[in-house]
XYZ file of C-alpha atoms in Angstrom:
564
model
C -43.799 -13.352 17.610
C -40.613 -15.296 18.260
C -40.104 -15.747 14.494
C -40.446 -12.000 13.940
C -37.961 -11.300 16.743
C -35.487 -13.818 15.320
C -35.877 -12.269 11.881
C -35.259 -8.794 13.272
C -32.181 -9.992 15.164
C -30.867 -11.677 12.023
C -31.393 -8.530 9.961
C -29.663 -6.462 12.656
C -26.730 -8.892 12.718
C -26.401 -8.818 8.911
C -26.462 -5.017 8.901
C -23.793 -4.850 11.597
C -21.642 -7.385 9.736
C -21.912 -5.409 6.503
C -20.604 -2.301 8.293
C -17.717 -4.105 10.010
C -14.324 -2.947 8.741
C -12.360 -5.350 6.531
C -8.610 -5.908 6.932
C -6.657 -7.761 4.255
C -3.338 -9.168 5.422
C -0.726 -11.583 4.154
C 1.889 -13.792 5.747
C 5.441 -13.989 4.456
C 8.829 -15.270 5.520
C 11.319 -18.029 4.900
C 10.579 -21.751 4.538
C 9.268 -23.483 7.696
C 8.962 -20.261 9.671
C 5.406 -21.359 10.559
C 3.199 -19.200 8.339
C 0.502 -21.817 7.724
C 0.538 -22.908 11.356
C 0.082 -19.306 12.479
C -2.927 -18.844 10.199
C -4.351 -22.161 11.379
C -3.895 -21.053 14.979
C -5.675 -17.756 14.307
C -8.574 -19.576 12.643
C -8.780 -22.299 15.297
C -8.530 -20.095 18.407
C -10.895 -17.450 17.009
C -13.477 -20.170 16.198
C -13.137 -19.464 12.482
C -13.015 -23.131 11.371
C -16.006 -25.257 10.367
C -16.431 -28.718 11.864
C -16.071 -30.479 8.501
C -12.718 -28.704 7.967
C -11.513 -29.876 11.373
C -12.703 -33.410 10.641
C -10.771 -33.412 7.363
C -7.592 -32.197 9.038
C -7.892 -34.766 11.840
C -7.933 -37.528 9.217
C -4.641 -36.317 7.704
C -1.572 -38.484 8.232
C 0.642 -35.616 9.340
C -0.631 -34.782 12.848
C 1.994 -32.987 14.869
C 0.421 -30.311 17.024
C -2.411 -29.428 19.352
C -4.176 -32.646 20.452
C -3.057 -34.426 17.297
C -4.244 -31.536 15.077
C -1.803 -30.093 12.519
C -3.064 -26.534 12.177
C -1.034 -25.833 9.032
C -3.326 -28.194 7.100
C -6.156 -25.684 7.493
C -4.440 -23.581 4.800
C -2.158 -26.012 2.934
C -4.912 -27.485 0.781
C -3.027 -28.765 -2.281
C -2.027 -32.430 -2.265
C 1.606 -31.517 -3.032
C 1.584 -29.066 -0.100
C 0.367 -31.717 2.322
C 2.869 -34.278 1.069
C 5.877 -31.936 1.235
C 4.819 -29.872 4.243
C 5.334 -26.580 2.365
C 3.098 -23.877 0.927
C 3.257 -23.671 -2.884
C 0.394 -21.416 -3.939
C -1.361 -18.527 -2.199
C -4.144 -19.762 0.090
C -6.902 -17.286 0.931
C -8.921 -17.681 4.098
C -11.680 -15.610 5.683
C -12.640 -15.158 9.316
C -14.165 -12.475 11.477
C -14.374 -11.253 15.043
C -16.901 -8.840 16.564
C -14.448 -6.005 15.883
C -13.278 -6.654 12.303
C -13.471 -8.955 9.264
C -10.307 -10.464 7.803
C -9.097 -11.887 4.496
C -5.805 -13.757 4.876
C -3.344 -14.550 2.106
C -1.022 -17.349 3.231
C 1.930 -17.016 0.834
C 4.803 -19.406 0.071
C 8.220 -19.085 1.662
C 10.355 -20.766 -1.015
C 12.398 -18.403 -3.174
C 11.071 -20.066 -6.338
C 7.546 -18.985 -5.332
C 8.416 -15.345 -4.581
C 6.086 -14.295 -7.410
C 3.202 -15.960 -5.553
C 4.129 -13.998 -2.427
C 4.077 -10.708 -4.360
C 0.670 -11.598 -5.812
C -0.843 -12.441 -2.433
C 0.510 -9.296 -0.781
C -0.424 -6.883 -3.571
C -3.838 -5.974 -2.088
C -2.923 -6.262 1.597
C -3.289 -3.547 4.233
C -0.854 -5.389 6.470
C 1.837 -8.022 6.076
C 3.073 -10.417 8.761
C 6.758 -11.262 8.294
C 7.484 -14.453 10.250
C 10.975 -15.126 11.566
C 12.101 -18.368 13.188
C 13.519 -17.432 16.600
C 16.194 -20.134 16.242
C 17.683 -18.790 13.013
C 16.956 -15.050 13.030
C 16.597 -12.875 9.937
C 17.239 -15.069 6.868
C 17.762 -13.946 3.228
C 14.203 -14.911 2.285
C 12.888 -12.935 5.265
C 14.705 -9.898 3.865
C 13.378 -10.579 0.373
C 9.774 -10.729 1.542
C 10.173 -7.670 3.773
C 11.636 -5.743 0.835
C 8.767 -6.777 -1.463
C 6.227 -5.804 1.214
C 7.835 -2.352 1.452
C 8.041 -2.161 -2.339
C 4.319 -2.901 -2.619
C 3.600 0.004 -0.293
C 1.954 -2.125 2.405
C 1.421 0.476 5.146
C 1.630 -1.846 8.170
C 4.205 -4.575 8.845
C 4.204 -7.039 11.745
C 7.420 -8.910 12.469
C 6.188 -12.050 14.243
C 9.150 -13.793 15.891
C 7.854 -17.363 15.930
C 8.841 -20.572 17.720
C 9.772 -18.714 20.888
C 8.945 -21.935 22.744
C 12.028 -23.530 21.139
C 14.319 -20.833 22.606
C 12.668 -20.909 26.049
C 10.993 -17.522 25.480
C 14.284 -15.704 26.124
C 14.004 -11.942 25.884
C 17.576 -11.533 24.588
C 16.757 -13.680 21.519
C 13.749 -11.468 20.763
C 15.769 -8.263 21.233
C 18.591 -9.472 18.967
C 16.224 -10.346 16.119
C 14.404 -7.010 16.498
C 17.716 -5.145 16.285
C 18.812 -7.121 13.190
C 15.519 -6.466 11.400
C 15.545 -2.766 12.316
C 19.020 -2.447 10.828
C 17.813 -3.998 7.566
C 14.541 -2.040 7.532
C 16.432 1.248 7.853
C 17.248 0.916 4.146
C 13.606 0.351 3.176
C 10.765 2.775 2.646
C 8.712 0.607 4.994
C 5.539 1.559 6.791
C 4.793 1.162 10.482
C 6.573 -1.923 11.946
C 5.340 -3.821 15.024
C 7.332 -6.641 16.674
C 5.524 -9.511 18.467
C 7.074 -12.682 20.028
C 4.808 -15.691 19.404
C 4.529 -19.449 19.363
C 2.097 -20.383 16.611
C 2.255 -24.047 17.628
C 1.272 -23.440 21.254
C -0.697 -20.205 20.829
C 1.438 -17.795 22.863
C 0.646 -14.128 22.012
C -1.413 -15.146 18.972
C -4.990 -14.671 20.169
C -4.295 -14.008 23.856
C -1.323 -12.625 25.764
C 1.073 -15.247 27.103
C 2.241 -15.519 30.705
C 5.520 -16.958 29.373
C 6.593 -13.556 27.981
C 6.200 -11.217 30.987
C 8.878 -8.962 29.498
C 6.720 -8.256 26.400
C 4.283 -5.389 26.973
C 2.728 -5.126 23.527
C -0.556 -6.580 22.243
C -1.285 -10.129 21.131
C -1.291 -10.564 17.363
C -5.090 -10.751 16.975
C -5.574 -7.697 19.184
C -3.166 -5.769 16.940
C -4.962 -6.968 13.811
C -8.284 -5.831 15.267
C -7.083 -2.344 16.207
C -4.438 -1.282 13.669
C -5.800 1.891 12.005
C -6.454 1.422 8.278
C -8.707 4.400 7.592
C -5.924 6.281 5.772
C -4.614 3.303 3.771
C -6.599 4.380 0.705
C -5.785 7.613 -1.105
C -8.958 9.659 -0.649
C -7.479 12.942 -1.885
C -7.007 12.269 -5.619
C -10.096 11.153 -7.539
C -9.221 8.496 -10.123
C -12.144 6.609 -11.701
C -11.030 4.268 -14.515
C -14.012 3.335 -16.686
C -14.404 -0.419 -16.978
C -17.686 -0.740 -18.833
C -20.310 1.466 -20.470
C -23.847 0.492 -19.395
C -26.587 1.316 -21.900
C -29.695 -0.803 -21.107
C -32.056 1.614 -22.902
C -32.148 4.997 -24.636
C -32.745 6.817 -21.341
C -29.740 5.538 -19.397
C -26.003 5.791 -20.074
C -23.652 5.055 -17.193
C -19.965 4.369 -16.763
C -19.171 1.464 -14.452
C -15.918 0.811 -12.640
C -14.099 0.649 -9.326
C -12.934 3.929 -7.810
C -9.149 3.598 -7.690
C -8.732 6.519 -5.283
C -10.441 9.619 -3.983
C -14.082 10.561 -3.453
C -16.707 11.349 -6.114
C -19.858 13.315 -5.266
C -23.058 14.140 -7.088
C -22.610 17.528 -8.777
C -18.800 17.342 -8.907
C -17.145 18.765 -12.039
C -15.053 16.085 -13.762
C -12.585 15.936 -16.634
C -12.595 12.947 -18.974
C -9.194 11.621 -20.009
C -7.805 11.448 -22.637
C -10.256 13.751 -24.425
C -10.162 16.512 -21.807
C -13.944 17.029 -22.098
C -15.655 18.498 -19.029
C -18.948 17.558 -17.419
C -20.613 17.117 -14.030
C -21.700 14.057 -12.095
C -25.438 13.646 -12.515
C -25.852 10.544 -10.341
C -23.933 7.716 -8.683
C -25.829 4.454 -9.183
C -25.457 1.173 -7.267
C -27.540 -1.970 -6.901
C -28.896 -0.667 -3.581
C -29.843 2.710 -5.094
C -28.344 6.110 -5.864
C -25.679 7.542 -3.567
C -24.756 11.168 -2.809
C -21.075 10.200 -2.811
C -18.771 7.210 -3.215
C -15.135 6.567 -2.371
C -12.306 4.114 -3.014
C -12.466 1.146 -3.392
C -16.237 1.116 -4.099
C -17.593 -0.161 -7.423
C -20.256 2.176 -8.822
C -21.843 3.447 -12.028
C -21.426 7.158 -12.704
C -23.834 9.109 -14.926
C -22.844 12.510 -16.321
C -24.989 15.514 -17.179
C -23.590 15.764 -20.732
C -23.376 13.279 -23.592
C -19.623 12.666 -23.614
C -17.866 9.994 -25.673
C -16.346 7.691 -23.049
C -15.194 4.080 -23.391
C -13.301 1.422 -21.449
C -9.847 2.634 -20.439
C -10.847 6.303 -20.109
C -10.602 7.953 -16.703
C -12.613 10.535 -14.748
C -10.757 12.963 -12.495
C -11.305 16.378 -10.915
C -10.313 19.256 -13.226
C -7.778 20.748 -10.796
C -6.256 17.391 -9.821
C -5.375 15.345 -12.882
C -3.054 12.325 -13.084
C 0.033 12.407 -15.251
C -0.688 11.420 -18.848
C 2.307 9.941 -20.609
C 3.797 7.031 -22.497
C 7.165 6.792 -20.735
C 8.035 6.264 -17.101
C 10.462 4.519 -14.743
C 9.150 1.637 -12.653
C 10.276 -1.063 -10.256
C 9.418 -4.500 -11.645
C 9.139 -7.895 -9.928
C 9.740 -10.458 -12.695
C 7.526 -13.559 -12.449
C 8.337 -15.691 -15.473
C 10.967 -18.298 -16.393
C 11.673 -16.411 -19.605
C 13.826 -13.388 -18.623
C 12.743 -9.825 -19.165
C 14.437 -8.468 -22.291
C 14.702 -4.900 -23.504
C 12.822 -3.781 -26.633
C 10.671 -6.903 -26.696
C 6.960 -6.229 -27.223
C 4.752 -6.873 -24.166
C 1.200 -6.036 -23.235
C 0.810 -3.673 -20.293
C -2.387 -3.683 -18.213
C -2.786 -0.476 -16.233
C -6.095 0.207 -14.446
C -8.622 -0.725 -17.176
C -6.314 -0.052 -20.129
C -4.411 -2.708 -22.070
C -1.906 -1.614 -24.689
C 1.482 -2.610 -26.090
C 4.685 -1.585 -24.323
C 8.437 -2.107 -24.450
C 11.150 -2.039 -21.808
C 13.575 0.505 -23.237
C 16.249 0.129 -20.564
C 17.054 -1.870 -17.438
C 18.527 0.766 -15.150
C 19.665 -1.705 -12.470
C 18.860 -4.920 -10.628
C 18.369 -4.742 -6.850
C 20.386 -7.094 -4.628
C 17.856 -8.203 -2.015
C 20.528 -9.020 0.566
C 22.332 -5.673 0.490
C 19.820 -3.461 -1.409
C 22.729 -2.511 -3.688
C 22.130 -1.619 -7.350
C 23.700 -3.954 -9.903
C 24.121 -3.511 -13.646
C 21.929 -5.921 -15.617
C 20.971 -6.670 -19.205
C 17.999 -8.863 -18.249
C 15.859 -9.779 -15.240
C 15.425 -13.455 -14.431
C 12.618 -15.186 -12.497
C 11.965 -13.502 -9.084
C 14.466 -10.717 -9.817
C 13.604 -7.126 -8.922
C 14.876 -4.195 -10.932
C 14.227 -0.631 -12.055
C 13.353 -0.249 -15.750
C 12.261 2.399 -18.233
C 8.896 1.605 -19.841
C 7.440 3.015 -23.038
C 3.760 2.347 -23.779
C 2.213 2.566 -27.223
C -0.405 5.093 -26.067
C -0.610 7.429 -23.053
C -1.480 6.006 -19.648
C -3.018 8.050 -16.823
C -0.956 7.389 -13.718
C 0.493 8.666 -10.451
C 3.693 7.543 -8.715
C 2.993 4.312 -6.818
C 3.989 5.744 -3.439
C 1.205 8.330 -3.824
C -1.455 6.124 -5.380
C -1.294 2.319 -5.418
C -4.321 2.094 -7.705
C -2.935 4.163 -10.589
C 0.749 3.535 -9.904
C 0.716 -0.234 -10.515
C 0.612 -2.372 -13.650
C 1.315 -5.871 -14.938
C 3.197 -7.020 -18.035
C 1.605 -9.793 -20.107
C 2.961 -12.075 -22.814
C 1.005 -11.108 -25.976
C 1.181 -14.680 -27.330
C 0.561 -16.920 -24.298
C -1.336 -14.346 -22.184
C 0.858 -15.247 -19.174
C 1.490 -12.636 -16.506
C 5.190 -11.866 -16.746
C 5.843 -9.146 -14.206
C 4.309 -6.688 -11.750
C 5.392 -3.069 -11.751
C 5.250 -0.019 -9.485
C 5.655 3.356 -11.220
C 8.374 5.572 -9.774
C 8.231 8.703 -11.916
C 7.274 9.857 -15.399
C 9.711 10.813 -18.141
C 9.593 14.345 -19.429
C 8.053 14.457 -22.882
C 10.582 15.882 -25.338
C 7.904 17.080 -27.746
C 5.639 18.890 -25.254
C 5.010 22.569 -26.012
C 2.181 23.430 -23.588
C 2.606 25.115 -20.236
C 3.682 23.044 -17.236
C 0.626 22.071 -15.171
C 0.247 21.655 -11.419
C -0.423 17.945 -11.973
C 2.876 17.612 -13.859
C 4.740 19.395 -11.064
C 3.176 17.113 -8.476
C 3.995 13.997 -10.517
C 7.586 15.129 -11.025
C 8.194 16.040 -7.379
C 6.118 13.215 -5.900
C 4.195 15.511 -3.560
C 1.770 18.422 -3.615
C 2.626 21.984 -2.577
C 2.073 22.825 1.093
C 2.604 25.745 3.502
C 3.850 24.721 6.956
C 3.209 27.593 9.378
C 5.368 27.256 12.503
C 4.774 29.050 15.812
C 7.163 31.783 16.904
C 9.791 30.791 19.424
C 12.537 28.559 18.070
C 14.491 30.299 15.261
C 16.333 27.075 14.339
C 13.193 24.971 13.889
C 12.463 26.059 10.276
C 15.983 25.130 9.188
C 15.933 21.801 11.057
C 12.604 20.923 9.422
C 13.869 22.009 5.992
C 16.960 19.792 6.381
C 14.857 16.782 7.411
C 12.356 17.157 4.558
C 15.087 17.905 2.002
C 17.064 14.825 3.033
C 13.938 12.748 2.450
C 13.503 13.970 -1.093
C 10.998 16.818 -0.715
C 11.291 20.095 -2.629
C 11.185 22.486 0.323
C 12.067 26.137 1.006
C 12.194 28.338 4.136
C 10.685 31.763 3.514
C 12.750 34.201 5.580
C 12.334 37.999 5.767
C 10.433 38.377 2.474
C 9.714 41.820 1.017
C 6.131 40.653 0.385
C 5.040 37.634 2.419
C 1.860 37.023 0.414
C 3.711 37.019 -2.911
C 6.565 34.877 -1.576
C 4.221 32.169 -0.257
C 1.913 32.053 -3.283
C 4.875 31.929 -5.684
C 6.489 29.102 -3.719
C 3.260 27.071 -3.737
C 2.687 27.768 -7.443
C 6.129 26.284 -8.103
C 5.011 23.060 -6.425
C 7.264 23.468 -3.377
C 6.721 23.002 0.347
C 7.003 26.401 2.022
C 8.118 26.675 5.656
C 7.038 29.938 7.265
C 7.435 31.252 10.802
C 5.133 34.320 10.909
C 6.136 37.137 13.219
C 2.982 38.271 14.929
C -0.733 38.156 14.232
C -0.533 40.361 11.121
C 1.688 37.931 9.209
C -0.369 34.986 10.446
C -3.497 36.650 9.062
C -1.753 37.233 5.707
C -0.998 33.511 5.495
C -4.581 32.606 6.388
C -5.862 34.814 3.577
C -3.230 33.844 0.966
C -3.068 30.069 1.409
C -6.105 27.783 0.904
C -7.050 25.753 3.964
C -6.256 22.425 2.246
C -2.738 23.672 1.447
C -1.928 24.981 4.941
C -0.952 23.237 8.184
C -0.051 24.717 11.569
C 1.649 21.950 13.585
C 2.017 22.090 17.322
C 5.509 22.197 18.809
C 6.664 20.712 22.092
C 9.375 21.839 24.471
C 12.080 19.808 22.706
C 15.322 20.508 20.814
C 14.874 21.788 17.248
C 15.749 18.526 15.496
C 13.391 16.499 17.718
C 10.517 18.921 17.125
C 11.252 18.785 13.382
C 11.157 14.994 13.407
C 7.856 14.988 15.310
C 6.301 17.461 12.836
C 7.446 15.314 9.913
C 5.997 12.154 11.474
C 2.670 13.876 12.256
C 2.387 15.208 8.684
C 3.153 11.786 7.185
C 0.723 10.001 9.509
C -1.986 12.482 8.519
C -1.260 11.832 4.844
C -0.236 15.434 4.145
C 3.172 14.519 2.687
C 2.815 10.961 1.425
C 5.438 8.308 2.130
C 8.869 9.845 1.753
C 11.702 8.164 -0.166
C 14.926 7.025 1.487
C 17.166 9.813 2.852
C 19.519 11.369 0.301
C 22.089 12.502 2.846
C 22.999 11.992 6.446
C 22.044 15.550 7.300
C 25.342 17.242 6.471
C 24.644 18.144 2.854
C 25.129 16.309 -0.418
């Protein structure tokens, strides 16, 4: 009886663990800011370290912290790392709490290992940027923060470490926060949270510290357990790159791969790229059995109702929501090799499940990490970041990176040595000079970087539409206020067909009903408005739309609000 009960409890625990949400996060920052010590502290205080690991660390010669235990050695596993006291390669660690599971990427701080930092952060939901409270925001702190923003990591935590060495002074914390905010204003960064900590002594890491009574935010672990990550994946645009065709017998033909974005359901119509053939989803097969639906980033096998010629590198998408198909695009590249990037040299490009030849046709500019200024360049050296024009040998199926991380990223590979040379994030496609077909909605969305949308404002504030238009326009959106139209239905539908964001303030129930009938529900929002000035209401609407994923992450402002 007791054995059966123990077995049932074990099965229940395994089921609960399988359903626990997973958060991937990375650490970054300058040398000796305490990244490895912070991770060791998280593991140690959350009881995420095995006894044999602790025994190994206690035997190490470099014992500096808690009760003779150097917590950084829990992640610095290479012999060279232990000898030098620095992190060289990315160290991955796993731990869990009752509320969430975690995969940690402890990345190097040295500038020469920036490529390792970019690799470790590429799949993260959240990045912790550590800053030494004694020295403030250093150049390498800026570099790592810029790369984290570049990689589209939606959540950033600025952990101001070693507060014990500055006597936990609030003014030191406030100064560093102000300096980082000033730098981050030039980034397209996600949500930023600031936490004062002492990784060595544990203050505000797992539990709140009594030595920072002026800090009213959460401890680091509490923030990691509660930060919302449900919208981190793009679930609106189905992109299923085919990795492998499974044909075990004459009665089964399935297409295996990882869903890059979106949701796929049994019975959905799909278009196969590049052929353009249409079919429907017959079944979604997994090891545990068939599913009615699957979503990113699940790995599944999809079976179609029709016999369609599909191979590795092809992509399934919904017919009315296709990615851009093209050979040329602009991208931001982080260069990771000693041999500089050179224009017109032949590389291999790996994008989703496709590998083909590509050339860098032009280096548009190099980015100065310290000032974010654009510099002319003829090549990109190791750890440099620049914007380039890429031309692939055959069409790729992609979206801008800020809309879809899965289909907007790629790597460049040396065709001779097979080394990874650089990592890229697609900015926008190039118009195809030889195209003769009609412009599609997918092309409009790829060119503008956002889908069409009707924003229906309540009656009351006549300046609100213009304030919202100014704010969205300054952030790079194609937006238009519809005012006193001769035919409201025609004006709205034409604006949406052009791929624009329409701002409408209907006068009365009749116009509101026209909008309800003319605009599909998934292309219409009716935000609430508070009793605030026009520009504050506009800013709140913009933030709510971005947080809900209706606009996507906006680019940096084009103007200061007074026109170009």
